[in-house]
Structure formats: C-alpha cells, structure tokens
Amino acid sequence: MRLLVTGGCGFIGTNFVYMMLEKHPEAVIVNLDKLTYAGNRFNLLPVERQYGGSRYHFIHGDIGNAELVAHAITTHKIDAVVNFAAESHVDRSIADSTPFVLTNVLGTQTLLETARRLGVPKFVHVSTDEVYGTLGPTGKFTEETPIAPNSPYSASKASADLICRAFHETYGYAVTITRCSNNYGPYQFPEKLIPLMILKASRGESLPVYGDGMNVRDWIYVTDHCLGVELTLLKGRPGQAYNFGGNAEKPNIEVVKTILASLGKPESLISYVTDRPGHDRRYAMDYSLAQRELGFEPEVTFEQGIARTLAWYKENTDWLEQVQSGAYRAFMDTWYGERK
Ligand code: NAD
Ligand code: DAU
C-alpha cells in the first residue's frame, strides 16, 4: 500500500498516519501538507525520525498545485489517495470563506483530477456530517439525507462531495467519501470546542459557550474516525459515501461541564456569548451502512475518550503553547472580541 495522505500534519491526519504505519507494516505514506496555521510538522517528528525516506515522506505543498501533486504521485508510485487536507473551522469560514473555497473545492478538484489522470486506482475523500445541514430534536442523518449545508465551511465540503460523486458517475473513478461527526482527541487544534475549553479552563479563563449551549454534536474519538477511513480505503464501494458517528450525542453545555468537573474548576467560568451565525442545532449519525458493509464499530466511549484527551493535553502543554502562533491569537481576539 503506497498512500498519498493530504493534510497529514493536521489533527485527524496525524492520528491516521500513526495508525496506518503501525497497523500496516508494508504501508508507505507520502504526506502532502501546506502547513497552514492548523498544520504542525512536529506532530509527526517521531515518524520522520524512524521512517523518514523509507516508509514516510513529507512534502510541503498545496493540494491545488497540480504539478506538485503529479510529481508526488509518479515519484512514489501512489496506489491510493486519502484526502484530509482542508480548511476545517466553521467560525473561520464565517469570517472569510475564500480559503475554504480555494482548498476545499478547487484544491480537492485539482487533486482528484490529477489522481484520475495518472490512474491512481483509489481515492478516499474525507468529508463531514455537516454537509447534511441540521436536525430537529429527533432523527439521524443517513447517506440518503439530502445535502443542505448551512455554513461556508460545510458548503465548501458539500461542493467537493458533489465533484467526487460526478467523477465516479462520469469517469467511473473509484472515489469513496467518508462523512463523520465531531472528532476529539490528541493533536486537535485549540480553536475547536473541546481543546479550547480544556485550554481556557486550565488557565482559569472564561469559557465562551455559544447561544444557549444546547446545540448537540455526536462526539467520536479520533482513532474511531481513523478506523472508519481505513475501512473505507480497504473495503469501500466505489461511488459510495459512508457515515461515521460515535454514538455520543451531547449538548455543548454538558461537554463543557464535564471538562470543568474533570479539571476541578468551577462552573462560574462559563460565559454564554453571542451565537455563531447559522449555527446548526443538532447532528446525529446513522452509521448502519458502515456497520453492514465495512464492519465499522466505534471502540472508544465518550467517557474513555474524554479521559484520554484530558490526560494528553495535560502531558502536552508544550504542544499547546507551540501551536498558538500570532495568527492564532489574532483570529481568537477578533472572533471572541465580537461575541462578548
Ligand atoms: P485540521 O484543520 O486540523 O487540519 C487540516 C490540515 O490540512 C492541516 O495540516 C493543514 O496544514 C492542511 N491543509 C490545509 N489546506 C491545505 C492545502 N491547500 N494543501 C495541503 N494541505 C492543506 O483539520 P482536521 O480536523 O484534522 O480535519 C481533517 C479533515 O477531516 C478535513 O477535511 C475535515 O473537513 C474533515 N472532518 C473533520 C472533523 C472534525 O471534527 N475535526 C469531522 C469530520 C470531518
Ligand atoms: O461535525 C463535524 C465537524 O465538526 C467538522 O466537519 C469540522 O471540521 C469541525 O470543526 C467540527 O465543526 P463544529 O462547528 O461542530 O465544531 P466546533 O468545535 O467549532 O464547535 C462544536 C460546537 O461547540 C458547536 O455547536 C459550536 C460550539 N462552540 C464552539 C466553540 C469553538 C461553542 O459553544 N464555543 C466555542 O468557543
């Protein structure tokens, strides 16, 4: 297996690279990453040290650069692409949607077209449950749920999904799509709910909860999502999208209170702030297709996952400090400054 993994220096990509190198001793991974604010090459330093130049190769670059992508595919005789690379944060897409369209739509199309043209046999595109829009108090998203994205982020991801679908229908290209719910775990950038709340609570700062705190997400531990991507790569039916979820629907306020209690911090740190515009109310995943066709089952409960996550952030305060660049601070100051 010779994989081109894009966005391997981000949160989920990093966990995926570690998992695949460990589980598949024959696997060679080429990681193409632009190293945006969310990408951190040091995440994979142990891998570079152990396998650099043999089972692991890093390429600094953009999935939208067709020449670079073609060079990576031909040089390393790639037999499958797994596309994690994306602008991934909803709030940033509200502040400026341009990078989202450039990477998530145009970048994915360029990667897909180059892989297809060069005859790469398989392409897994990592999408999201957010393409389905929002749910009321009951029901779950299935793969048949119509696509109805509400944020610039989810619209850019839905656009990429449609291009993937069209490549299968038009060219017979073996593209599969994964749609997963909210991930959490090691290496998640501290702009997303769980690591942000861990960071703020441990510093004794106020915890900004959007709206009434009753928006519901279906939390999945990151290695379970990686398992879903691996199974899709190995067994997925070309042209098919697969849902993945963690069986852990929770309102945001409950997640925040769990973090505070685990860290021994008071609930008085919670601050209700102006809601995110277009904020999806509830996500929940029906992943029975992945159970039936791929044998997928999430392995980590929310209680186990949050304990592991808290322990990881406690042990990796250096990582947490290191990723908070000037650009990070500037975005956080503006975004949260406007929501007070
Ligand atoms: P992330 O923001 O942590 O990492 C994204 C990575 O992509 C970074 O390493 C970044 O440098 C890289 N990147 C960005 N633009 C690039 C470009 N043009 N070319 C090459 N590399 C580029 O994101 P994540 O949370 O790890 O998400 C990974 C994928 O999974 C995304 O496609 C996201 O939409 C999807 N997803 C995320 C979640 C979640 O809860 N985080 C859930 C479902 C799906
Ligand atoms: O559902 C999958 C998606 O999950 C992925 O496709 C996205 O890449 C990923 O960023 C994530 O999107 P969300 O918008 O759901 O995640 P976020 O961590 O930004 O927010 C989770 C919930 O917490 C959401 O209801 C908004 C709320 N929130 C978030 C932040 C950052 C707050 O209340 N306060 C905050 O400061």
Short mmCIF file of C-alpha atoms and ligand atoms in Angstrom, two decimals:
data_model
loop_
_atom_site.label_atom_id
_atom_site.label_comp_id
_atom_site.label_asym_id
_atom_site.label_seq_id
_atom_site.Cartn_x
_atom_site.Cartn_y
_atom_site.Cartn_z
CA MET A 1 0.00 0.00 0.00
CA ARG A 2 1.54 3.33 -1.14
CA LEU A 3 -0.66 6.15 0.12
CA LEU A 4 -0.72 9.83 -0.64
CA VAL A 5 -2.21 11.31 2.54
CA THR A 6 -3.00 15.01 2.31
CA GLY A 7 -3.29 17.21 5.40
CA GLY A 8 -1.35 14.64 7.43
CA CYS A 9 0.05 17.34 9.73
CA GLY A 10 -3.43 18.33 10.97
CA PHE A 11 -5.41 16.77 13.79
CA ILE A 12 -7.05 13.74 12.16
CA GLY A 13 -4.34 13.27 9.52
CA THR A 14 -1.66 12.98 12.22
CA ASN A 15 -3.63 10.30 14.07
CA PHE A 16 -4.26 8.49 10.77
CA VAL A 17 -0.58 8.43 9.78
CA TYR A 18 0.43 6.99 13.18
CA MET A 19 -2.33 4.37 12.98
CA MET A 20 -1.63 3.25 9.41
CA LEU A 21 2.14 2.93 9.87
CA GLU A 22 1.58 0.82 12.96
CA LYS A 23 -1.22 -1.38 11.61
CA HIS A 24 0.18 -1.92 8.11
CA PRO A 25 3.89 -2.76 8.22
CA GLU A 26 4.04 -2.74 4.40
CA ALA A 27 2.47 0.73 4.08
CA VAL A 28 4.43 3.67 2.66
CA ILE A 29 2.94 7.10 3.35
CA VAL A 30 3.61 10.30 1.47
CA ASN A 31 2.22 13.25 3.42
CA LEU A 32 1.44 16.36 1.35
CA ASP A 33 0.62 19.29 3.62
CA LYS A 34 0.59 23.04 3.12
CA LEU A 35 1.33 23.65 6.82
CA THR A 36 -1.36 26.27 7.36
CA TYR A 37 -1.89 27.58 10.90
CA ALA A 38 -3.54 24.19 11.64
CA GLY A 39 -0.72 22.01 10.30
CA ASN A 40 2.22 21.09 12.50
CA ARG A 41 5.09 19.06 11.06
CA PHE A 42 6.41 18.35 14.57
CA ASN A 43 3.31 16.19 15.25
CA LEU A 44 4.99 13.51 13.16
CA LEU A 45 8.60 14.05 14.22
CA PRO A 46 8.90 10.53 15.72
CA VAL A 47 7.68 9.13 12.39
CA GLU A 48 10.16 11.27 10.42
CA ARG A 49 12.96 10.04 12.69
CA GLN A 50 12.00 6.38 12.43
CA TYR A 51 10.78 6.10 8.85
CA GLY A 52 11.82 9.30 7.04
CA GLY A 53 12.92 8.44 3.48
CA SER A 54 11.76 4.82 3.76
CA ARG A 55 8.15 4.32 4.87
CA TYR A 56 7.37 8.04 5.32
CA HIS A 57 7.93 11.04 3.08
CA PHE A 58 6.88 14.63 3.78
CA ILE A 59 6.13 17.10 1.00
CA HIS A 60 5.40 20.71 1.88
CA GLY A 61 2.81 21.95 -0.61
CA ASP A 62 -0.72 22.64 -1.72
CA ILE A 63 -3.25 20.08 -3.00
CA GLY A 64 -4.22 22.77 -5.52
CA ASN A 65 -0.76 22.58 -7.15
CA ALA A 66 -1.36 20.04 -9.95
CA GLU A 67 2.32 19.80 -10.92
CA LEU A 68 3.43 19.05 -7.37
CA VAL A 69 0.64 16.52 -6.85
CA ALA A 70 1.55 14.77 -10.14
CA HIS A 71 5.21 14.68 -9.14
CA ALA A 72 4.33 13.12 -5.75
CA ILE A 73 2.08 10.50 -7.37
CA THR A 74 4.55 9.42 -10.05
CA THR A 75 7.72 9.57 -7.92
CA HIS A 76 6.21 7.47 -5.16
CA LYS A 77 4.06 5.17 -7.36
CA ILE A 78 0.98 6.02 -5.31
CA ASP A 79 -1.86 3.49 -5.35
CA ALA A 80 -4.41 5.40 -3.24
CA VAL A 81 -5.08 8.99 -2.16
CA VAL A 82 -6.67 9.84 1.20
CA ASN A 83 -7.67 13.49 1.23
CA PHE A 84 -7.81 15.05 4.70
CA ALA A 85 -6.45 18.45 3.59
CA ALA A 86 -8.96 21.21 4.24
CA GLU A 87 -9.75 24.44 5.93
CA SER A 88 -11.74 22.89 8.77
CA HIS A 89 -13.01 25.52 11.19
CA VAL A 90 -16.60 26.77 10.79
CA ASP A 91 -16.01 30.09 12.60
CA ARG A 92 -13.10 30.96 10.30
CA SER A 93 -15.28 30.23 7.27
CA ILE A 94 -17.78 32.79 8.57
CA ALA A 95 -15.01 35.37 8.96
CA ASP A 96 -13.55 34.65 5.46
CA SER A 97 -14.84 31.97 3.10
CA THR A 98 -12.20 32.41 0.36
CA PRO A 99 -9.55 29.95 1.65
CA PHE A 100 -12.34 27.41 2.13
CA VAL A 101 -13.40 27.54 -1.50
CA LEU A 102 -9.79 27.55 -2.73
CA THR A 103 -8.68 24.50 -0.74
CA ASN A 104 -11.84 22.51 -0.08
CA VAL A 105 -13.40 22.94 -3.54
CA LEU A 106 -10.70 23.86 -6.07
CA GLY A 107 -7.92 22.04 -4.20
CA THR A 108 -9.94 18.83 -3.97
CA GLN A 109 -10.91 19.06 -7.65
CA THR A 110 -7.26 19.50 -8.66
CA LEU A 111 -6.14 16.57 -6.51
CA LEU A 112 -8.94 14.39 -7.83
CA GLU A 113 -8.35 15.28 -11.47
CA THR A 114 -4.60 14.70 -11.18
CA ALA A 115 -5.05 11.35 -9.42
CA ARG A 116 -7.61 10.22 -12.01
CA ARG A 117 -5.50 11.34 -14.97
CA LEU A 118 -2.48 9.47 -13.63
CA GLY A 119 -4.53 6.31 -12.99
CA VAL A 120 -4.32 6.18 -9.18
CA PRO A 121 -6.66 3.23 -8.50
CA LYS A 122 -8.43 4.59 -5.37
CA PHE A 123 -9.37 7.93 -3.88
CA VAL A 124 -10.90 8.41 -0.41
CA HIS A 125 -12.30 11.86 0.25
CA VAL A 126 -12.74 12.77 3.92
CA SER A 127 -15.94 14.78 4.24
CA THR A 128 -18.21 15.64 7.16
CA ASP A 129 -21.70 15.20 8.61
CA GLU A 130 -22.13 18.97 8.27
CA VAL A 131 -22.94 18.59 4.56
CA TYR A 132 -26.41 17.36 5.63
CA GLY A 133 -27.25 20.61 7.44
CA THR A 134 -29.10 20.47 10.73
CA LEU A 135 -31.53 18.11 12.52
CA GLY A 136 -34.52 18.79 14.77
CA PRO A 137 -34.81 17.10 18.16
CA THR A 138 -35.21 13.59 16.66
CA GLY A 139 -33.88 11.53 13.77
CA LYS A 140 -30.44 10.88 12.34
CA PHE A 141 -28.58 11.63 9.12
CA THR A 142 -28.36 8.69 6.71
CA GLU A 143 -26.43 8.62 3.44
CA GLU A 144 -29.79 9.28 1.73
CA THR A 145 -30.38 12.55 3.61
CA PRO A 146 -30.30 15.41 1.06
CA ILE A 147 -27.26 17.64 1.21
CA ALA A 148 -28.17 21.04 2.71
CA PRO A 149 -25.09 22.79 4.10
CA ASN A 150 -25.54 25.95 6.19
CA SER A 151 -22.05 27.40 6.72
CA PRO A 152 -19.45 28.42 4.14
CA TYR A 153 -17.30 25.57 5.52
CA SER A 154 -19.98 22.91 5.06
CA ALA A 155 -20.95 24.34 1.65
CA SER A 156 -17.34 24.00 0.51
CA LYS A 157 -17.21 20.40 1.78
CA ALA A 158 -20.55 19.58 0.11
CA SER A 159 -19.26 21.04 -3.17
CA ALA A 160 -16.25 18.74 -3.00
CA ASP A 161 -18.52 15.76 -2.29
CA LEU A 162 -20.53 16.57 -5.42
CA ILE A 163 -17.39 16.79 -7.53
CA CYS A 164 -16.29 13.40 -6.14
CA ARG A 165 -19.69 11.95 -7.00
CA ALA A 166 -19.51 13.38 -10.51
CA PHE A 167 -16.04 11.86 -11.07
CA HIS A 168 -17.48 8.46 -10.22
CA GLU A 169 -20.57 8.88 -12.40
CA THR A 170 -18.74 10.47 -15.35
CA TYR A 171 -15.40 8.68 -15.44
CA GLY A 172 -16.13 5.60 -13.33
CA TYR A 173 -13.39 6.81 -11.00
CA ALA A 174 -13.15 4.79 -7.74
CA VAL A 175 -13.90 7.58 -5.29
CA THR A 176 -15.37 6.90 -1.86
CA ILE A 177 -16.48 9.55 0.63
CA THR A 178 -16.47 9.45 4.43
CA ARG A 179 -18.84 11.66 6.43
CA CYS A 180 -18.02 11.72 10.10
CA SER A 181 -19.34 13.58 13.12
CA ASN A 182 -17.34 15.73 15.58
CA ASN A 183 -13.91 14.33 16.44
CA TYR A 184 -11.89 14.95 19.57
CA GLY A 185 -8.60 13.63 20.93
CA PRO A 186 -4.83 14.26 20.79
CA TYR A 187 -3.40 16.93 18.44
CA GLN A 188 -6.69 18.80 17.95
CA PHE A 189 -6.05 22.50 17.37
CA PRO A 190 -7.23 24.62 20.32
CA GLU A 191 -9.85 26.54 18.34
CA LYS A 192 -12.31 23.60 18.38
CA LEU A 193 -14.70 23.25 21.33
CA ILE A 194 -13.03 20.53 23.43
CA PRO A 195 -9.35 21.61 23.31
CA LEU A 196 -10.33 25.29 23.57
CA MET A 197 -12.34 24.63 26.71
CA ILE A 198 -9.53 22.49 28.19
CA LEU A 199 -7.04 25.29 27.49
CA LYS A 200 -9.24 28.04 28.92
CA ALA A 201 -10.34 26.05 31.96
CA SER A 202 -6.78 25.09 32.85
CA ARG A 203 -5.82 28.78 32.72
CA GLY A 204 -8.86 29.78 34.78
CA GLU A 205 -10.19 31.90 31.87
CA SER A 206 -13.88 32.23 30.98
CA LEU A 207 -15.34 29.53 28.69
CA PRO A 208 -17.33 31.02 25.77
CA VAL A 209 -20.46 28.93 25.14
CA TYR A 210 -22.41 29.96 22.03
CA GLY A 211 -26.13 30.73 22.37
CA ASP A 212 -27.96 28.61 24.96
CA GLY A 213 -25.34 25.82 24.93
CA MET A 214 -27.99 23.30 23.82
CA ASN A 215 -26.63 22.62 20.33
CA VAL A 216 -25.96 18.91 20.07
CA ARG A 217 -22.96 17.19 18.48
CA ASP A 218 -22.30 13.44 18.12
CA TRP A 219 -18.76 13.07 19.52
CA ILE A 220 -16.37 10.44 18.16
CA TYR A 221 -12.88 9.73 19.43
CA VAL A 222 -10.41 10.48 16.64
CA THR A 223 -8.98 6.94 16.34
CA ASP A 224 -12.50 5.64 15.67
CA HIS A 225 -12.82 8.08 12.76
CA CYS A 226 -9.39 6.92 11.52
CA LEU A 227 -10.66 3.34 11.69
CA GLY A 228 -13.64 4.36 9.55
CA VAL A 229 -11.34 5.94 6.95
CA GLU A 230 -9.09 2.86 6.95
CA LEU A 231 -12.08 0.52 6.41
CA THR A 232 -13.39 2.76 3.62
CA LEU A 233 -9.99 2.63 1.95
CA LEU A 234 -9.79 -1.15 2.23
CA LYS A 235 -13.40 -2.18 1.64
CA GLY A 236 -15.42 0.84 0.46
CA ARG A 237 -17.64 0.53 -2.62
CA PRO A 238 -16.58 2.98 -5.36
CA GLY A 239 -19.02 5.89 -5.62
CA GLN A 240 -20.41 5.32 -2.13
CA ALA A 241 -20.48 7.76 0.81
CA TYR A 242 -20.29 6.27 4.34
CA ASN A 243 -21.48 7.90 7.57
CA PHE A 244 -19.48 7.51 10.79
CA GLY A 245 -20.52 8.54 14.30
CA GLY A 246 -19.58 7.92 17.89
CA ASN A 247 -22.94 7.15 19.47
CA ALA A 248 -22.35 10.02 21.87
CA GLU A 249 -24.84 12.82 21.28
CA LYS A 250 -24.32 15.60 23.81
CA PRO A 251 -25.36 19.22 24.20
CA ASN A 252 -22.32 21.50 24.24
CA ILE A 253 -23.01 22.68 27.78
CA GLU A 254 -22.77 19.09 29.06
CA VAL A 255 -19.39 18.66 27.37
CA VAL A 256 -18.15 21.93 28.88
CA LYS A 257 -19.38 20.99 32.37
CA THR A 258 -17.70 17.55 32.08
CA ILE A 259 -14.39 19.24 31.28
CA LEU A 260 -14.74 21.69 34.18
CA ALA A 261 -15.59 18.90 36.62
CA SER A 262 -12.68 16.74 35.43
CA LEU A 263 -10.26 19.62 35.92
CA GLY A 264 -11.77 20.59 39.29
CA LYS A 265 -12.77 24.05 38.01
CA PRO A 266 -15.97 25.93 38.88
CA GLU A 267 -18.96 26.28 36.53
CA SER A 268 -18.82 30.04 37.22
CA LEU A 269 -16.14 30.13 34.46
CA ILE A 270 -18.88 29.50 31.87
CA SER A 271 -19.83 32.59 29.86
CA TYR A 272 -22.75 32.49 27.41
CA VAL A 273 -21.76 34.57 24.36
CA THR A 274 -23.38 35.70 21.10
CA ASP A 275 -24.29 32.68 18.99
CA ARG A 276 -22.47 31.57 15.84
CA PRO A 277 -24.48 32.81 12.80
CA GLY A 278 -26.29 29.95 11.04
CA HIS A 279 -25.40 27.62 13.94
CA ASP A 280 -26.59 24.06 13.20
CA ARG A 281 -28.72 22.84 16.11
CA ARG A 282 -28.15 19.13 16.14
CA TYR A 283 -26.13 16.43 14.37
CA ALA A 284 -26.61 12.67 14.82
CA MET A 285 -25.32 9.89 12.61
CA ASP A 286 -26.92 6.69 11.41
CA TYR A 287 -23.81 4.67 10.52
CA SER A 288 -25.55 1.34 9.95
CA LEU A 289 -24.34 1.20 6.32
CA ALA A 290 -20.71 1.32 7.54
CA GLN A 291 -21.55 -1.36 10.13
CA ARG A 292 -23.04 -3.64 7.48
CA GLU A 293 -20.65 -3.08 4.57
CA LEU A 294 -17.38 -2.26 6.31
CA GLY A 295 -17.72 -3.88 9.75
CA PHE A 296 -17.28 -0.49 11.43
CA GLU A 297 -17.98 -0.11 15.16
CA PRO A 298 -16.70 2.75 17.32
CA GLU A 299 -14.39 1.33 20.01
CA VAL A 300 -13.99 4.24 22.44
CA THR A 301 -16.82 5.54 24.65
CA PHE A 302 -17.14 9.25 25.34
CA GLU A 303 -16.09 8.70 28.98
CA GLN A 304 -12.92 6.84 27.92
CA GLY A 305 -12.18 9.29 25.13
CA ILE A 306 -12.54 12.45 27.18
CA ALA A 307 -10.34 10.98 29.95
CA ARG A 308 -7.63 10.13 27.37
CA THR A 309 -7.95 13.56 25.79
CA LEU A 310 -7.65 15.42 29.11
CA ALA A 311 -4.60 13.31 30.00
CA TRP A 312 -2.97 14.02 26.63
CA TYR A 313 -3.42 17.80 26.89
CA LYS A 314 -2.12 17.73 30.46
CA GLU A 315 1.02 15.90 29.34
CA ASN A 316 1.50 18.04 26.22
CA THR A 317 1.36 21.63 27.44
CA ASP A 318 4.43 22.38 25.25
CA TRP A 319 2.48 21.34 22.15
CA LEU A 320 -0.42 23.52 23.20
CA GLU A 321 1.86 26.54 23.66
CA GLN A 322 3.74 25.85 20.42
CA VAL A 323 0.66 25.88 18.16
CA GLN A 324 -0.64 29.22 19.44
CA SER A 325 1.05 31.45 16.88
CA GLY A 326 0.48 35.18 16.41
CA ALA A 327 -2.05 34.40 13.65
CA TYR A 328 -3.93 32.13 16.06
CA ARG A 329 -4.10 34.84 18.72
CA ALA A 330 -5.22 37.47 16.18
CA PHE A 331 -8.14 35.35 14.97
CA MET A 332 -9.21 34.41 18.50
CA ASP A 333 -9.07 38.03 19.71
CA THR A 334 -11.22 39.30 16.84
CA TRP A 335 -13.73 36.44 16.82
CA TYR A 336 -14.34 36.27 20.57
CA GLY A 337 -13.96 40.06 20.97
CA GLU A 338 -17.06 40.47 18.81
CA ARG A 339 -19.08 37.88 20.78
CA LYS A 340 -18.66 39.21 24.33
P1 NAD B 1 -7.16 20.42 10.63
O1 NAD B 1 -7.56 21.82 10.37
O2 NAD B 1 -6.65 20.04 11.98
O3 NAD B 1 -6.01 20.01 9.59
C1 NAD B 1 -6.08 20.33 8.23
C2 NAD B 1 -4.71 20.01 7.60
O4 NAD B 1 -4.80 20.28 6.20
C3 NAD B 1 -3.58 20.89 8.16
O5 NAD B 1 -2.44 20.10 8.39
C4 NAD B 1 -3.33 21.89 7.04
O6 NAD B 1 -1.99 22.38 7.01
C5 NAD B 1 -3.67 21.05 5.81
N1 NAD B 1 -4.05 21.87 4.64
C6 NAD B 1 -4.94 22.89 4.63
N2 NAD B 1 -5.02 23.38 3.37
C7 NAD B 1 -4.20 22.64 2.59
C8 NAD B 1 -3.87 22.64 1.21
N3 NAD B 1 -4.41 23.54 0.37
N4 NAD B 1 -2.99 21.72 0.75
C9 NAD B 1 -2.42 20.82 1.59
N5 NAD B 1 -2.68 20.79 2.91
C10 NAD B 1 -3.56 21.67 3.39
O7 NAD B 1 -8.38 19.52 10.20
P2 NAD B 1 -8.93 18.16 10.84
O8 NAD B 1 -9.83 18.48 11.95
O9 NAD B 1 -7.80 17.23 11.03
O10 NAD B 1 -9.84 17.65 9.63
C11 NAD B 1 -9.30 16.84 8.60
C12 NAD B 1 -10.39 16.54 7.58
O11 NAD B 1 -11.47 15.87 8.23
C13 NAD B 1 -10.99 17.78 6.95
O12 NAD B 1 -11.24 17.50 5.60
C14 NAD B 1 -12.31 17.99 7.70
O13 NAD B 1 -13.25 18.63 6.87
C15 NAD B 1 -12.69 16.56 7.99
N6 NAD B 1 -13.53 16.33 9.20
C16 NAD B 1 -13.15 16.87 10.40
C17 NAD B 1 -13.91 16.59 11.53
C18 NAD B 1 -13.54 17.15 12.89
O14 NAD B 1 -14.31 17.00 13.84
N7 NAD B 1 -12.38 17.78 13.06
C19 NAD B 1 -15.06 15.79 11.44
C20 NAD B 1 -15.41 15.27 10.18
C21 NAD B 1 -14.62 15.55 9.08
O1 DAU B 2 -19.36 17.70 12.60
C1 DAU B 2 -18.08 17.60 12.03
C2 DAU B 2 -17.42 18.95 12.08
O2 DAU B 2 -17.10 19.20 13.44
C3 DAU B 2 -16.17 19.04 11.20
O3 DAU B 2 -16.54 18.88 9.86
C4 DAU B 2 -15.47 20.37 11.40
O4 DAU B 2 -14.24 20.38 10.69
C5 DAU B 2 -15.18 20.57 12.88
O5 DAU B 2 -14.60 21.84 13.09
C6 DAU B 2 -16.45 20.41 13.71
O6 DAU B 2 -17.36 21.52 13.47
P1 DAU B 2 -18.20 22.19 14.68
O7 DAU B 2 -18.56 23.55 14.27
O8 DAU B 2 -19.28 21.29 15.15
O9 DAU B 2 -17.05 22.19 15.81
P2 DAU B 2 -16.60 23.29 16.87
O10 DAU B 2 -15.61 22.61 17.76
O11 DAU B 2 -16.20 24.56 16.23
O12 DAU B 2 -17.92 23.54 17.70
C7 DAU B 2 -18.60 22.47 18.36
C8 DAU B 2 -19.83 23.05 19.00
O13 DAU B 2 -19.43 23.92 20.10
C9 DAU B 2 -20.67 23.91 18.08
O14 DAU B 2 -22.04 23.74 18.39
C10 DAU B 2 -20.25 25.34 18.42
C11 DAU B 2 -19.89 25.26 19.89
N1 DAU B 2 -18.82 26.18 20.34
C12 DAU B 2 -17.64 26.16 19.67
C13 DAU B 2 -16.62 26.99 20.07
C14 DAU B 2 -15.31 26.98 19.31
C15 DAU B 2 -19.02 26.98 21.45
O15 DAU B 2 -20.10 26.97 22.08
N2 DAU B 2 -17.99 27.81 21.84
C16 DAU B 2 -16.79 27.86 21.18
O16 DAU B 2 -15.91 28.65 21.57
#
